[in-house]
PDB file of C-alpha atoms in Angstrom:
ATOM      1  CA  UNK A  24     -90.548  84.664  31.150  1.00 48.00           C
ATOM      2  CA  UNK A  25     -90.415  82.748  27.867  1.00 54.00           C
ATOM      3  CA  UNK A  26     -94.125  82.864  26.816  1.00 54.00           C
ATOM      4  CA  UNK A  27     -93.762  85.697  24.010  1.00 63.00           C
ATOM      5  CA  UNK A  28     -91.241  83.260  22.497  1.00 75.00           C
ATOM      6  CA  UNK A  29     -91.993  82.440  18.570  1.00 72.00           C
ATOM      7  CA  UNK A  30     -93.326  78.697  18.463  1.00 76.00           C
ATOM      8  CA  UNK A  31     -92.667  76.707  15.474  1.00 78.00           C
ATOM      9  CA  UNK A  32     -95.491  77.233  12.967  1.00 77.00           C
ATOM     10  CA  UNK A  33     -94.504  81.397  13.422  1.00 74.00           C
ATOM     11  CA  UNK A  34     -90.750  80.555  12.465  1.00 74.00           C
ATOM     12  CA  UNK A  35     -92.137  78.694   9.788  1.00 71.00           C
ATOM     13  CA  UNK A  36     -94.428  81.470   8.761  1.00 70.00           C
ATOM     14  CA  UNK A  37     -91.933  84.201   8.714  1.00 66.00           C
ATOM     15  CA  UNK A  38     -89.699  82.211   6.791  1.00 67.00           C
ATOM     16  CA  UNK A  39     -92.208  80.456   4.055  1.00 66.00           C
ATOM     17  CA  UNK A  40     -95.395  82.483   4.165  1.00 61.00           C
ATOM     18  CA  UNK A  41     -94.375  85.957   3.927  1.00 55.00           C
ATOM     19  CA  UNK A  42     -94.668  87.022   7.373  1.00 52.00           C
ATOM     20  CA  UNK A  43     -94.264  91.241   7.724  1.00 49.00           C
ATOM     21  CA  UNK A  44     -92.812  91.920  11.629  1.00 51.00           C
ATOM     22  CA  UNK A  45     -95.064  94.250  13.049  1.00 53.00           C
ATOM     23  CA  UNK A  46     -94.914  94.003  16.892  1.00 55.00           C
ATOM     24  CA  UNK A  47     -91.459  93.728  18.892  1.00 50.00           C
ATOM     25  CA  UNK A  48     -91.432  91.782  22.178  1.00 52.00           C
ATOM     26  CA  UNK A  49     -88.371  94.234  24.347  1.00 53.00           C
ATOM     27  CA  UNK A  50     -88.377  91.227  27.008  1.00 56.00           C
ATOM     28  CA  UNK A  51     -87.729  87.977  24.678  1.00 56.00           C
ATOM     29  CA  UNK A  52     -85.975  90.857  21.951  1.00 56.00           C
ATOM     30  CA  UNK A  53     -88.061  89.228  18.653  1.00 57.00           C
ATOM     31  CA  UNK A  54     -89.795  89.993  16.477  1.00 55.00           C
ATOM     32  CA  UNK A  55     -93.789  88.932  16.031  1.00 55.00           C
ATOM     33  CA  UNK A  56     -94.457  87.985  12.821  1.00 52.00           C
ATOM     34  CA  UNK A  57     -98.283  88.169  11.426  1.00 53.00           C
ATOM     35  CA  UNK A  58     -99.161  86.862   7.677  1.00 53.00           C
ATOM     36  CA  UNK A  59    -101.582  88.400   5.779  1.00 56.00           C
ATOM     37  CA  UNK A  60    -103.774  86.933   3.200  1.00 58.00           C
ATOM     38  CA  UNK A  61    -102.485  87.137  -0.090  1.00 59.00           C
ATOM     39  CA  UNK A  62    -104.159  88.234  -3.080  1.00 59.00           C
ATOM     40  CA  UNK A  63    -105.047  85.315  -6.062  1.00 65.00           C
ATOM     41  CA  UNK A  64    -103.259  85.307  -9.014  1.00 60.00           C
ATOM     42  CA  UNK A  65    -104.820  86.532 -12.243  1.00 65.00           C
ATOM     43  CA  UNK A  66    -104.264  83.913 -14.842  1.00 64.00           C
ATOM     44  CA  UNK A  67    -101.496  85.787 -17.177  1.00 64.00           C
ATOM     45  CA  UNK A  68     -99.132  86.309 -14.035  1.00 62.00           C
ATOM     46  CA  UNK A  69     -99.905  82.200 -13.044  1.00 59.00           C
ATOM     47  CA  UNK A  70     -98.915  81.320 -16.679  1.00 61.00           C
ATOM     48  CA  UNK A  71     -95.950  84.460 -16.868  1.00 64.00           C
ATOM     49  CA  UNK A  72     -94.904  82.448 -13.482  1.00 62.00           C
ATOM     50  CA  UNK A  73     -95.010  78.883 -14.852  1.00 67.00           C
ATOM     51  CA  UNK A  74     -93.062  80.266 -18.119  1.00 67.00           C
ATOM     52  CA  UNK A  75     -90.110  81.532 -16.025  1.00 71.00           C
ATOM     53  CA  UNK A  76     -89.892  78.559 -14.032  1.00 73.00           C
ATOM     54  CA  UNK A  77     -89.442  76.708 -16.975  1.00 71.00           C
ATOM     55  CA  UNK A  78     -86.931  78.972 -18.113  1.00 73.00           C
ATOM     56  CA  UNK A  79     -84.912  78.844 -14.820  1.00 76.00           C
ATOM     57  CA  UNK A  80     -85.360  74.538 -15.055  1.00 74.00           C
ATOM     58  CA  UNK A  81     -84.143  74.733 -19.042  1.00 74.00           C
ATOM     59  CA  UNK A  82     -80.424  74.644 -18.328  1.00 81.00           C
ATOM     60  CA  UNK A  83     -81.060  72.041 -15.934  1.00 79.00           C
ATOM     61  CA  UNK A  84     -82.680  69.944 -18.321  1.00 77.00           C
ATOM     62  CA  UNK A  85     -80.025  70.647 -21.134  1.00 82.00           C
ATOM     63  CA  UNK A  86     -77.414  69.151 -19.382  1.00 85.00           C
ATOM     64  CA  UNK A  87     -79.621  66.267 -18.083  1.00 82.00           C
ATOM     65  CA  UNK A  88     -80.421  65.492 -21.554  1.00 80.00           C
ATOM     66  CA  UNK A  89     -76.473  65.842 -22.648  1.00 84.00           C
ATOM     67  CA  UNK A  90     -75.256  63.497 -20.170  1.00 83.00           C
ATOM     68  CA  UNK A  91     -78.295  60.883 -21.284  1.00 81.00           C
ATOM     69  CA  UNK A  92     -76.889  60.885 -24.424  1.00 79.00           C
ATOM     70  CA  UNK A  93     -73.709  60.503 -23.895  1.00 76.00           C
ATOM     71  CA  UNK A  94     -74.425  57.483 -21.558  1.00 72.00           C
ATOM     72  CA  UNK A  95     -76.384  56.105 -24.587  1.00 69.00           C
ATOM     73  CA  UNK A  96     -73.469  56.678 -27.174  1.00 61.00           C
ATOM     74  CA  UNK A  97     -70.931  55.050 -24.643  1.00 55.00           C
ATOM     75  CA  UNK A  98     -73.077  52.063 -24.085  1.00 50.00           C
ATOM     76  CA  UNK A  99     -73.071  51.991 -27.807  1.00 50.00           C
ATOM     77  CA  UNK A 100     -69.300  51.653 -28.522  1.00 59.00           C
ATOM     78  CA  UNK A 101     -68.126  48.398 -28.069  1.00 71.00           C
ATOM     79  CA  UNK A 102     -65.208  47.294 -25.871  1.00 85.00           C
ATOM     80  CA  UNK A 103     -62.858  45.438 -28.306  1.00 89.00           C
ATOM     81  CA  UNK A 104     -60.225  44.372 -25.846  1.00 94.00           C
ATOM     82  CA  UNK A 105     -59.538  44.181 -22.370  1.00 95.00           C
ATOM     83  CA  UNK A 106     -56.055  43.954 -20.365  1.00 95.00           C
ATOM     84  CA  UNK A 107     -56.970  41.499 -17.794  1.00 95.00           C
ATOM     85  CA  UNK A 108     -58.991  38.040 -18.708  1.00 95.00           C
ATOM     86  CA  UNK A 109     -62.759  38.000 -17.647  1.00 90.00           C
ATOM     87  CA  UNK A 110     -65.940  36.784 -19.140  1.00 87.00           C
ATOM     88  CA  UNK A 111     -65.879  37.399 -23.074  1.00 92.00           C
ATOM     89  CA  UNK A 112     -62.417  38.243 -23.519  1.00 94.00           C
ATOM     90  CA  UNK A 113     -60.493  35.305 -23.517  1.00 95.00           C
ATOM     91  CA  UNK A 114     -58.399  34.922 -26.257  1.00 95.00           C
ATOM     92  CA  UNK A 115     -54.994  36.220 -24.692  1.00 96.00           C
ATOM     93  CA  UNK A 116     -52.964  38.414 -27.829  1.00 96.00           C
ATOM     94  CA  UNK A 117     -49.593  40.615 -27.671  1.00 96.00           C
ATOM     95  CA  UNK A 118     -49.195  43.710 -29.773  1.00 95.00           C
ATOM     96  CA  UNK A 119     -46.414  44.608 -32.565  1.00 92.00           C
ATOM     97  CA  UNK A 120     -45.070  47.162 -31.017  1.00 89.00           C
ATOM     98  CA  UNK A 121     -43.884  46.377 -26.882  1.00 90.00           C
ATOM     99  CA  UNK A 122     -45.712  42.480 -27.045  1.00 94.00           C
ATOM    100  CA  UNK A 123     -48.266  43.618 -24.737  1.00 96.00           C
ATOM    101  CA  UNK A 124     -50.663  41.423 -23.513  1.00 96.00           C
ATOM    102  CA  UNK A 125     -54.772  42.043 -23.892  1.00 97.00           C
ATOM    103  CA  UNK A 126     -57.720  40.080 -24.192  1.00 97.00           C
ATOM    104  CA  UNK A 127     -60.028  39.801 -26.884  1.00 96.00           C
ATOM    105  CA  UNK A 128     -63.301  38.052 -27.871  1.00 94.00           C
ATOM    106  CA  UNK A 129     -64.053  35.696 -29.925  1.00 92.00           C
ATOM    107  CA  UNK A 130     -63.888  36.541 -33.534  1.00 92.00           C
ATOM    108  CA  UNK A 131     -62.095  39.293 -33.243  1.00 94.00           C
ATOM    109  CA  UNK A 132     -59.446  38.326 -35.926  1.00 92.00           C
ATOM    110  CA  UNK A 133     -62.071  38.222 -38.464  1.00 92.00           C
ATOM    111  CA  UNK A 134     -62.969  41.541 -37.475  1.00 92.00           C
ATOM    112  CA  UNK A 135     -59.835  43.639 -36.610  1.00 93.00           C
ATOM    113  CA  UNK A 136     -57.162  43.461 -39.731  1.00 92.00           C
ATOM    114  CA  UNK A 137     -54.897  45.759 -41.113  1.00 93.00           C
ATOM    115  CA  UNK A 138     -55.515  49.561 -40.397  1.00 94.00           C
ATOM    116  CA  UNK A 139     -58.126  48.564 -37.691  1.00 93.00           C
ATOM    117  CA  UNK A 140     -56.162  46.030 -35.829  1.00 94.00           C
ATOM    118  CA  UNK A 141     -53.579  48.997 -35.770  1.00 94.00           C
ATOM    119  CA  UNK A 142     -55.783  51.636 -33.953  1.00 94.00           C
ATOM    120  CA  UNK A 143     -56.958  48.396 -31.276  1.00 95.00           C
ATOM    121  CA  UNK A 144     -53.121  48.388 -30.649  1.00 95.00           C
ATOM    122  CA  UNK A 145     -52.649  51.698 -30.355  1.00 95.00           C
ATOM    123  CA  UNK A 146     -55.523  51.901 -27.473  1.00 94.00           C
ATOM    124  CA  UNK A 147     -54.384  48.644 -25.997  1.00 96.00           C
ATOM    125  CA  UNK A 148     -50.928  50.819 -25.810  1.00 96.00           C
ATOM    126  CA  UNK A 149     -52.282  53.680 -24.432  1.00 94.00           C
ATOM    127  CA  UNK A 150     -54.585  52.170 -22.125  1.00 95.00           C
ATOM    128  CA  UNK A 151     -51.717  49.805 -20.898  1.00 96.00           C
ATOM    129  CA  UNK A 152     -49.249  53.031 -20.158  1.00 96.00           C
ATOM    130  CA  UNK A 153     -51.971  54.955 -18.926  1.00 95.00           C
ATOM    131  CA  UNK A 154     -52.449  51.644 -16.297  1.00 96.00           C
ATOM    132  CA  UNK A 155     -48.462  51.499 -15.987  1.00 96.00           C
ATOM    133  CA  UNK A 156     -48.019  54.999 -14.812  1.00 96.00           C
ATOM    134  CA  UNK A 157     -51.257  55.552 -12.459  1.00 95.00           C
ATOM    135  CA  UNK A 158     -49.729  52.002 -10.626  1.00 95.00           C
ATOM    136  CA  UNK A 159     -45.946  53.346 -10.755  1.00 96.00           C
ATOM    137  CA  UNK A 160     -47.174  56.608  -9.169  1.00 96.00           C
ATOM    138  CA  UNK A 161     -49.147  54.768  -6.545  1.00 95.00           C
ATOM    139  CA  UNK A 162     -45.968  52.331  -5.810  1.00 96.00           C
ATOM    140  CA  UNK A 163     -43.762  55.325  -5.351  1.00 96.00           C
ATOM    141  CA  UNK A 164     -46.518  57.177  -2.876  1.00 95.00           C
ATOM    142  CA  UNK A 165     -46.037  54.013  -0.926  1.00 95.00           C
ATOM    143  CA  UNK A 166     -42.461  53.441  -0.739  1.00 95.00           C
ATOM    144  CA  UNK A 167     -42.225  57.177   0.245  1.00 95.00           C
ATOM    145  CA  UNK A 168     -45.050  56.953   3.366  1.00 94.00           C
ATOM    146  CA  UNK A 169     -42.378  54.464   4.499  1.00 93.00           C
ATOM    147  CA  UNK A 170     -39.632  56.563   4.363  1.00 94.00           C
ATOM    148  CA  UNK A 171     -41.319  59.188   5.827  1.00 94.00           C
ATOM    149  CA  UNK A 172     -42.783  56.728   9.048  1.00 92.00           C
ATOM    150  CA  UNK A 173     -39.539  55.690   8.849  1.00 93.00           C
ATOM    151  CA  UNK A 174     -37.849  59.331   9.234  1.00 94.00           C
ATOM    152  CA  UNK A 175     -40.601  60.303  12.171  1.00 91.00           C
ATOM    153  CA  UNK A 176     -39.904  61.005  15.642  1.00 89.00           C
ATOM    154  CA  UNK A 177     -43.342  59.567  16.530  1.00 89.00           C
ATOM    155  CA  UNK A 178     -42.466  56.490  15.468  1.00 88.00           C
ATOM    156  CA  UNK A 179     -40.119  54.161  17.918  1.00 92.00           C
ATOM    157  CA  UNK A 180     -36.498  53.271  16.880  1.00 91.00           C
ATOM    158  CA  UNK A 181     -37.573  49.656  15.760  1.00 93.00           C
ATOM    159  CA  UNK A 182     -40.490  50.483  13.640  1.00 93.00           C
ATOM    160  CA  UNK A 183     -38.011  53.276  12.044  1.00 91.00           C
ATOM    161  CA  UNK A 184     -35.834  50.597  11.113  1.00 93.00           C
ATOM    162  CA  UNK A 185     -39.050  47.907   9.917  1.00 94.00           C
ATOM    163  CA  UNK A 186     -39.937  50.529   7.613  1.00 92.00           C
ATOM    164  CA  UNK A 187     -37.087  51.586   6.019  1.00 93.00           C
ATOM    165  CA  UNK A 188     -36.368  48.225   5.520  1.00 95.00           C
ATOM    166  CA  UNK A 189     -39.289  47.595   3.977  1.00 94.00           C
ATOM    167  CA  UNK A 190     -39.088  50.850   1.569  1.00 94.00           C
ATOM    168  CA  UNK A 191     -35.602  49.920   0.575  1.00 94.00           C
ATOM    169  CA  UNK A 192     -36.630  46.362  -0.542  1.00 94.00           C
ATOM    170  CA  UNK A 193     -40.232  47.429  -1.776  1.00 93.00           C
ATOM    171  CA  UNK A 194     -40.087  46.549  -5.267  1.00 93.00           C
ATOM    172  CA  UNK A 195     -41.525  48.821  -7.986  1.00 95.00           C
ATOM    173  CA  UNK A 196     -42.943  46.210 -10.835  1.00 96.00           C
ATOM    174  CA  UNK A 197     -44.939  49.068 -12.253  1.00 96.00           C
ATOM    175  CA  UNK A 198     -42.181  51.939 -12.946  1.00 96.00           C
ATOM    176  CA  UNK A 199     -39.650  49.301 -13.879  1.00 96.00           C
ATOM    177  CA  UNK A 200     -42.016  48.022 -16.369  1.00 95.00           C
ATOM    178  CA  UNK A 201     -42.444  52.102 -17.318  1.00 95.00           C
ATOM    179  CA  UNK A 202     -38.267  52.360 -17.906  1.00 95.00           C
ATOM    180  CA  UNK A 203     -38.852  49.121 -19.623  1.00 94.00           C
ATOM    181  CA  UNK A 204     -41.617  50.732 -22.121  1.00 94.00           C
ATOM    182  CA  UNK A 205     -39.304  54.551 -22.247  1.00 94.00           C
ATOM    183  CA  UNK A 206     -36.146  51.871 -23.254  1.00 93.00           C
ATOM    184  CA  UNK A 207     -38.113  50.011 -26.313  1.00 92.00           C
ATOM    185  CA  UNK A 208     -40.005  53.593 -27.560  1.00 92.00           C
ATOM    186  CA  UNK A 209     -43.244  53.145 -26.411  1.00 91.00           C
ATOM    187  CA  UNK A 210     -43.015  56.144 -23.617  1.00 89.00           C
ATOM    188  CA  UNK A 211     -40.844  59.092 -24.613  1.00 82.00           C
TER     189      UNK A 211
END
């Protein structure tokens, strides 16, 4: 019943070597596929063939090329600081404005003074609210999956009460120490 059924090298065929239909099978309802030879190349449509695949690969390679050099120009720029201690940065310092803590190397006060020591600050600052907020927004995600498990009907009367006990004394370090930095300036 099956035997006029396509096998696998005429699938592949019709779908990677050009295959023209030219016989249909009323029984298994395809269609027979038959290949037929293809003519060479000359060599100005192989080379007008390798020129346009080149041209199709060019944007490709453009932004290849862009995002190698930007990974080359970032590996380039030093890290002066760090807000948690690990391997070079030791030396623990507190900025001007807010006394916030970050790490340095060695040698940095020889190298950071005046005008540059304030633009380190102003990252450190920036990277520290920047830190502040994303934790703030994560500690408030969590306190409110707790209210909401605690507001569920799925959820049995005793775990209810767990977790809003649990959201109501969930403390949020991170957004008090964001009202902290909106009370002294830092975050308007």
């Amino acid at each position: 019943m099956y035997s006029q059924e396509l096998s696998p090298e005429e699938i592949f065929e019709m779908f990677f070597g050009g295959g023209v239909p030219n016989q249909f099978n009323s029984r298994s309802g395809f269609y027979r596929y038959e290949t037929r030879p293809r003519a060479r190349p000359t060599h100005a449509q192989a080379a007008n063939a390798s020129r346009s695949s080149f041209f199709a690969l060019l944007p490709v390679l453009v932004i290849m090329l862009a995002m190698l050099m930007m990974n080359i120009s970032s590996d380039m720029t030093e890290t002066e600081f760090s807000l948690k201690r690990y391997n070079q940065f030791k030396i623990e310092r507190r900025t001007l404005k807010g006394g916030i803590s970050y790490f340095v190397k060695s040698g940095f006060d020889d190298k950071y003074r005046g005008q540059d020591l304030r633009r380190v600050e102003a990252r450190v600052v920036t990277a520290y609210v920047n830190q502040v907020t994303s934790m703030c927004q994560s500690e408030q995600m969590q306190k409110q999956r707790l209210i909401d498990a605690s507001n569920s009907i799925l959820t049995s009367r005793s775990d209810r009460e767990k977790y809003r006990a649990k959201a109501d004394t969930l403390l949020l370090k991170n957004c008090l120490e964001f009202k902290r930095l909106q009370t002294i300036g830092i975050v308007h």
